[in-house]
Short mmCIF file of C-alpha atoms in Angstrom, two decimals:
data_model
loop_
_atom_site.label_atom_id
_atom_site.label_comp_id
_atom_site.label_asym_id
_atom_site.label_seq_id
_atom_site.Cartn_x
_atom_site.Cartn_y
_atom_site.Cartn_z
CA MET A 1 75.89 107.50 79.16
CA PRO A 2 78.58 109.65 80.77
CA ASP A 3 81.02 111.04 78.25
CA ALA A 4 84.33 111.75 79.95
CA SER A 5 85.42 114.08 77.16
CA ALA A 6 82.57 116.43 77.99
CA SER A 7 84.10 117.24 81.36
CA GLY A 8 87.22 118.83 79.91
CA ALA A 9 90.49 117.86 78.36
CA LEU A 10 91.02 114.70 80.35
CA PHE A 11 94.28 112.98 79.57
CA THR A 12 95.42 109.38 79.68
CA VAL A 13 98.89 107.89 79.56
CA GLN A 14 99.18 104.20 78.84
CA GLY A 15 102.20 101.95 78.63
CA VAL A 16 102.10 98.37 77.36
CA SER A 17 105.28 96.59 78.36
CA ARG A 18 107.11 93.35 78.92
CA VAL A 19 108.72 93.28 82.33
CA LEU A 20 112.40 92.36 82.41
CA ARG A 21 112.95 92.02 86.15
CA GLU A 22 111.77 89.77 88.97
CA ALA A 23 108.03 90.11 89.51
CA ASP A 24 108.47 90.99 93.21
CA GLU A 25 110.86 93.83 92.43
CA VAL A 26 108.54 95.22 89.77
CA ALA A 27 105.59 94.96 92.12
CA ARG A 28 107.45 96.98 94.76
CA HIS A 29 108.17 99.72 92.24
CA GLU A 30 104.59 99.80 91.05
CA ARG A 31 103.31 100.13 94.60
CA ALA A 32 105.85 102.86 95.34
CA TYR A 33 104.60 104.72 92.29
CA ASP A 34 101.01 104.38 93.47
CA GLU A 35 101.97 105.59 96.95
CA LEU A 36 103.46 108.68 95.37
CA LEU A 37 100.18 109.36 93.60
CA ARG A 38 98.33 109.12 96.92
CA ARG A 39 100.08 112.17 98.29
CA ASP A 40 98.15 115.35 98.60
CA ASP A 41 100.55 117.21 96.30
CA CYS A 42 99.47 115.19 93.30
CA PRO A 43 96.51 117.15 91.94
CA GLY A 44 94.62 116.02 88.88
CA MET A 45 95.41 112.32 89.24
CA TYR A 46 92.29 110.26 89.79
CA TRP A 47 92.66 106.83 88.17
CA ASN A 48 95.71 104.56 88.26
CA LEU A 49 95.49 101.02 86.88
CA TYR A 50 97.93 98.14 86.50
CA LEU A 51 97.01 95.00 84.57
CA LYS A 52 99.03 91.77 84.44
CA GLY A 53 98.72 89.26 81.63
CA VAL A 54 96.83 86.06 82.33
CA GLU A 55 98.51 84.05 79.60
CA GLU A 56 101.74 86.08 79.72
CA PRO A 57 102.49 87.11 83.33
CA ASP A 58 105.31 89.44 82.24
CA ALA A 59 102.89 91.49 80.14
CA THR A 60 101.96 94.65 82.03
CA ILE A 61 99.68 97.53 81.16
CA HIS A 62 99.85 100.73 83.17
CA ALA A 63 97.16 103.30 82.48
CA GLN A 64 96.40 106.57 84.22
CA ILE A 65 93.76 109.24 83.80
CA TRP A 66 94.69 112.80 84.67
CA ALA A 67 92.59 115.94 84.77
CA SER A 68 94.76 117.32 81.96
CA GLN A 69 98.03 116.80 80.14
CA ARG A 70 99.49 119.67 82.13
CA HIS A 71 98.80 117.84 85.41
CA SER A 72 100.53 114.74 84.08
CA GLU A 73 103.55 116.66 82.85
CA GLU A 74 103.89 118.58 86.10
CA PHE A 75 103.91 115.30 87.97
CA GLY A 76 106.56 114.01 85.57
CA VAL A 77 109.01 116.74 86.58
CA SER A 78 108.04 116.82 90.27
CA PRO A 79 110.80 116.12 92.84
CA GLY A 80 108.96 113.07 94.18
CA PHE A 81 108.66 111.40 90.81
CA GLN A 82 112.18 112.31 89.77
CA ALA A 83 113.52 110.79 93.01
CA LEU A 84 111.56 107.60 92.38
CA ARG A 85 112.79 107.51 88.81
CA GLY A 86 116.35 107.96 90.02
CA GLU A 87 115.94 105.12 92.45
CA LEU A 88 114.73 102.83 89.67
CA SER A 89 117.55 103.84 87.37
CA THR A 90 120.19 102.76 89.89
CA ALA A 91 119.17 99.16 89.33
CA SER A 92 120.93 97.42 86.48
CA GLY A 93 119.34 97.54 83.05
CA PRO A 94 115.88 98.60 82.03
CA ARG A 95 112.88 97.58 84.11
CA ALA A 96 110.73 96.82 81.12
CA HIS A 97 110.54 97.39 77.42
CA MET A 98 107.59 99.02 75.78
CA VAL A 99 105.55 97.13 73.22
CA GLY A 100 103.93 98.63 70.17
CA PRO A 101 104.11 101.95 68.33
CA LEU A 102 101.72 103.74 70.71
CA SER A 103 103.39 102.76 73.94
CA PRO A 104 103.84 104.81 75.94
CA GLY A 105 101.00 106.70 74.39
CA TYR A 106 98.87 109.75 75.04
CA TRP A 107 95.12 109.22 74.84
CA ARG A 108 91.88 111.10 75.30
CA PRO A 109 89.15 109.39 77.33
CA VAL A 110 86.10 109.25 75.08
CA LEU A 111 83.79 106.88 76.91
CA GLU A 112 83.42 105.73 80.48
CA GLU A 113 80.56 103.52 81.61
CA VAL A 114 80.72 102.37 85.23
CA VAL A 115 77.90 99.88 85.69
CA ARG A 116 78.67 99.05 89.30
CA ALA A 117 81.33 100.20 91.73
CA GLU A 118 84.74 98.77 90.92
CA PRO A 119 86.87 97.24 93.68
CA THR A 120 90.05 99.18 94.32
CA GLY A 121 93.26 98.20 96.04
CA CYS A 122 96.14 95.91 95.23
CA ALA A 123 96.06 92.18 94.57
CA ALA A 124 99.24 91.88 96.66
CA ASP A 125 97.12 92.76 99.70
CA GLY A 126 94.76 89.92 98.94
CA ASP A 127 92.24 92.19 97.32
CA ASP A 128 90.28 90.52 94.57
CA LEU A 129 90.09 93.13 91.85
CA GLY A 130 88.76 91.00 89.03
CA VAL A 131 89.85 90.65 85.44
CA ALA A 132 90.00 92.90 82.43
CA LEU A 133 89.75 92.48 78.71
CA HIS A 134 92.07 95.03 77.14
CA GLY A 135 92.21 95.96 73.48
CA MET A 136 94.03 98.23 71.11
CA SER A 137 92.03 98.75 67.94
CA PHE A 138 92.94 100.50 64.71
CA VAL A 139 89.89 101.41 62.68
CA ARG A 140 89.71 102.41 59.05
CA PRO A 141 90.33 106.16 58.80
CA GLY A 142 87.00 107.92 58.45
CA SER A 143 85.10 105.44 60.60
CA GLU A 144 86.18 106.89 63.95
CA ARG A 145 82.75 108.31 64.72
CA ALA A 146 81.05 105.04 63.82
CA TYR A 147 83.50 103.22 66.07
CA LEU A 148 82.68 105.50 68.98
CA GLU A 149 78.99 104.90 68.41
CA ALA A 150 79.60 101.15 68.43
CA GLU A 151 81.52 101.43 71.70
CA GLY A 152 78.61 103.48 73.04
CA ALA A 153 76.10 100.84 72.00
CA LEU A 154 78.17 98.18 73.71
CA ALA A 155 78.41 100.26 76.86
CA ALA A 156 74.66 100.83 76.87
CA ALA A 157 74.08 97.09 76.47
CA LEU A 158 76.08 96.51 79.64
CA ARG A 159 73.22 98.09 81.56
CA THR A 160 70.63 95.66 80.24
CA PRO A 161 69.61 92.54 82.22
CA ALA A 162 71.05 90.34 79.47
CA ALA A 163 74.54 91.52 80.38
CA GLY A 164 74.29 89.92 83.81
CA ASP A 165 75.77 91.40 86.96
CA GLY A 166 79.44 90.59 86.55
CA VAL A 167 80.82 93.57 84.64
CA TYR A 168 82.00 96.63 86.53
CA ALA A 169 82.90 99.09 83.80
CA THR A 170 84.11 99.76 80.29
CA ARG A 171 86.32 102.62 79.16
CA CYS A 172 87.50 103.69 75.75
CA PHE A 173 90.30 106.08 74.80
CA GLN A 174 91.31 107.64 71.47
CA SER A 175 94.94 108.31 70.56
CA LEU A 176 95.90 111.97 70.63
CA GLY A 177 98.40 111.40 67.82
CA GLN A 178 96.72 108.77 65.68
CA PRO A 179 92.95 109.36 65.74
CA SER A 180 92.08 106.02 64.16
CA ALA A 181 93.62 104.21 67.14
CA PHE A 182 91.52 103.34 70.17
CA THR A 183 92.30 101.45 73.33
CA TRP A 184 89.71 100.08 75.70
CA VAL A 185 89.35 98.19 78.99
CA ARG A 186 86.37 96.13 80.10
CA HIS A 187 86.53 95.31 83.81
CA ALA A 188 84.66 92.30 85.23
CA ARG A 189 84.35 90.39 88.48
CA ASP A 190 86.01 87.25 87.11
CA GLY A 191 86.65 85.34 83.93
CA ALA A 192 83.33 83.54 83.97
CA ALA A 193 81.42 86.80 84.38
CA LEU A 194 83.39 88.34 81.55
CA ASP A 195 82.72 85.37 79.29
CA SER A 196 78.98 85.30 79.95
CA THR A 197 78.66 89.06 79.44
CA LEU A 198 80.59 88.96 76.19
CA ALA A 199 78.39 86.10 74.98
CA ALA A 200 75.28 88.12 75.83
CA LEU A 201 76.64 91.17 73.99
CA ALA A 202 77.66 89.31 70.85
CA GLY A 203 75.55 91.57 68.63
CA PRO A 204 76.99 94.96 69.61
CA GLU A 205 80.44 93.42 69.88
CA ARG A 206 80.18 92.14 66.31
CA ALA A 207 79.11 95.59 65.11
CA ARG A 208 82.13 97.10 66.84
CA ALA A 209 84.55 94.50 65.53
CA GLU A 210 83.40 95.00 61.95
CA LEU A 211 84.83 98.54 62.02
CA VAL A 212 88.27 97.38 63.10
CA ALA A 213 91.12 96.98 60.62
CA GLU A 214 93.65 95.64 63.10
CA GLU A 215 93.37 94.76 66.75
CA THR A 216 95.28 93.32 69.69
CA VAL A 217 93.18 91.92 72.53
CA GLY A 218 94.34 90.27 75.73
CA ARG A 219 92.98 89.06 79.02
CA TYR A 220 94.52 90.45 82.19
CA ARG A 221 94.04 90.31 85.91
CA VAL A 222 93.61 93.65 87.61
CA TRP A 223 96.66 93.91 89.82
CA LEU A 224 96.21 97.42 91.19
CA LEU A 225 93.48 100.00 90.88
CA SER A 226 93.43 103.30 92.74
CA THR A 227 90.92 106.07 92.23
CA TRP A 228 90.56 109.54 93.71
CA PRO A 229 87.11 110.75 92.58
CA GLY A 230 87.53 114.01 94.48
CA ARG A 231 90.39 115.04 92.21
CA ARG A 232 88.34 114.59 89.07
CA PRO A 233 87.39 117.87 87.42
CA ALA A 234 83.73 118.79 87.67
CA MET B 1 111.08 121.26 46.45
CA PHE B 2 112.10 118.13 48.30
CA VAL B 3 111.50 117.07 51.89
CA ALA B 4 113.50 114.62 54.01
CA THR B 5 111.95 113.47 57.26
CA ALA B 6 113.79 111.62 60.01
CA GLU B 7 111.47 109.67 62.33
CA GLU B 8 113.13 109.47 65.72
CA ARG B 9 112.43 107.68 68.99
CA MET B 10 114.33 109.15 71.89
CA ILE B 11 115.81 107.50 74.97
CA PRO B 12 113.34 108.21 77.82
CA GLY B 13 114.30 111.28 79.79
CA ARG B 14 116.47 112.83 77.05
CA ARG B 15 114.01 115.44 75.81
CA PRO B 16 116.14 118.51 76.73
CA GLU B 17 119.27 117.00 75.17
CA LEU B 18 117.49 115.91 72.00
CA GLU B 19 115.80 119.25 71.45
CA ALA B 20 119.07 121.10 72.09
CA ALA B 21 120.87 118.88 69.57
CA HIS B 22 118.25 119.75 66.98
CA ARG B 23 118.57 123.46 67.69
CA ASP B 24 122.30 123.19 67.08
CA ALA B 25 121.71 121.18 63.91
CA ALA B 26 119.34 123.78 62.54
CA GLY B 27 122.05 126.41 62.94
CA ALA B 28 124.61 124.28 61.11
CA LEU B 29 122.21 123.51 58.26
CA GLY B 30 121.69 127.17 57.51
CA GLY B 31 124.79 127.40 55.35
CA GLU B 32 124.12 124.32 53.23
CA PRO B 33 123.44 124.98 49.52
CA GLY B 34 119.80 124.27 48.72
CA PHE B 35 118.68 124.06 52.34
CA LEU B 36 115.35 125.86 52.80
CA GLY B 37 114.37 125.14 56.37
CA ALA B 38 113.76 122.54 59.06
CA ARG B 39 111.42 121.94 61.93
CA LEU B 40 111.21 119.45 64.75
CA LEU B 41 107.80 117.88 65.35
CA HIS B 42 106.84 116.13 68.59
CA PHE B 43 104.31 113.31 68.27
CA ALA B 44 101.02 114.31 69.91
CA GLY B 45 100.25 110.70 70.79
CA GLY B 46 103.21 109.87 73.01
CA PRO B 47 106.30 111.24 74.71
CA TYR B 48 109.19 109.66 72.83
CA ARG B 49 108.54 110.07 69.10
CA TYR B 50 109.75 112.98 67.00
CA ALA B 51 109.97 113.81 63.32
CA TYR B 52 112.67 116.14 61.99
CA GLU B 53 111.55 117.60 58.70
CA MET B 54 114.05 119.29 56.37
CA SER B 55 113.11 121.10 53.18
CA TRP B 56 115.52 121.37 50.27
CA ALA B 57 115.39 123.11 46.92
CA SER B 58 116.07 119.83 45.09
CA ARG B 59 116.78 116.17 45.62
CA GLU B 60 120.26 116.62 44.17
CA GLU B 61 121.18 119.21 46.78
CA TRP B 62 119.83 117.01 49.55
CA GLU B 63 121.82 114.04 48.26
CA ARG B 64 125.03 116.04 48.12
CA PHE B 65 124.54 116.90 51.77
CA TRP B 66 123.43 113.36 52.72
CA GLU B 67 126.58 111.87 51.21
CA SER B 68 128.91 114.37 52.85
CA GLU B 69 130.82 114.14 56.12
CA ARG B 70 128.81 117.11 57.28
CA PHE B 71 125.64 115.01 57.49
CA ALA B 72 127.34 112.45 59.74
CA ARG B 73 128.66 115.22 61.98
CA LEU B 74 125.23 116.80 62.13
CA ARG B 75 123.53 113.55 63.11
CA GLU B 76 126.03 112.38 65.72
CA PRO B 77 124.80 114.44 68.71
CA ILE B 78 121.19 113.78 67.73
CA ASP B 79 121.63 110.04 67.34
CA ALA B 80 123.25 109.83 70.77
CA GLN B 81 119.83 110.67 72.25
CA LEU B 82 117.89 108.03 70.28
CA ALA B 83 116.76 104.63 71.47
CA GLU B 84 116.98 103.16 67.97
CA PRO B 85 118.25 104.24 64.52
CA PHE B 86 116.15 106.94 62.91
CA THR B 87 114.06 106.18 59.84
CA LEU B 88 114.58 108.49 56.90
CA THR B 89 111.69 109.12 54.51
CA LEU B 90 111.92 111.26 51.40
CA TYR B 91 109.10 113.20 49.78
CA ASN B 92 108.74 115.03 46.51
CA VAL B 93 106.65 118.15 46.84
CA PRO B 94 104.50 117.99 43.72
CA VAL B 95 103.49 121.64 43.57
CA ALA B 96 106.11 124.38 43.58
CA ASP B 97 106.09 126.32 46.83
CA ALA B 98 103.30 124.05 47.99
CA ALA B 99 101.33 125.19 50.98
CA VAL B 100 98.00 124.09 52.34
CA GLY B 101 95.38 126.22 50.64
CA GLY B 102 98.09 128.08 48.75
#
């Protein structure tokens, strides 16, 4: 099982928000942000994900993985990003409000299991990027290692025939400021594939859930996913 | 010893202003009776959360400052950078001159 943390101090930023503007306007901004990341002068960025709520369409999750916190911070003060930020701030009122105490939050990727190649692109282009089950889990302090092992067991089970062929990947991240907090994303082809896989993995999922003190889980459609594997540190 | 901690959540993009306001506050606190020291902590798990930790010789000295006009003046430039009111939490330090491993 690949362990992302072994490849260096990878860094994730995640924001969970409720969008306060028209969906089309927000979508334009999100695509402009992604375009900025595509430029050659954006080293260290290799995974950019937007999720939109299935039950609550105004619920948005934006998660990124960077080669390091330094790369992320340098992007944050770069002229391109500052110009984009300035453009957004000229519109009236905030674009979204963040939800939860760890949003926006800094996270450390601790597990990444890609079972089959994930589709990338943007749903606005007609790309079918699948669905995601997203969770934020607070475990009892002291059981962090056990939780990681449970996530690992679940990831390993995804590679068994029982899991079917509908799940693309699962990723898990640990808060850099609150070590008993984890967030995770399980990416599947569609809702039916996700449901059948989760049913097949009921055992490892139960073992994971038993370690959780508090949890928020939601189902999302993958609205945008961009990856730049060549920028990932060796 | 007595510790007062202000949990703060800044307005996005105001990091330089907030940290400057705290630097100024630390200078002003230096002359307060019973004030021992202060430090600004930045949350490792996200960009907007801070904790401002002030140490005092006693609760009484802290309360005299807290109830004075000087406290309001000290907080004003800091609070202007916050997205929501700060949360104040007070701690008794149970061992004199407590330090980890001390």
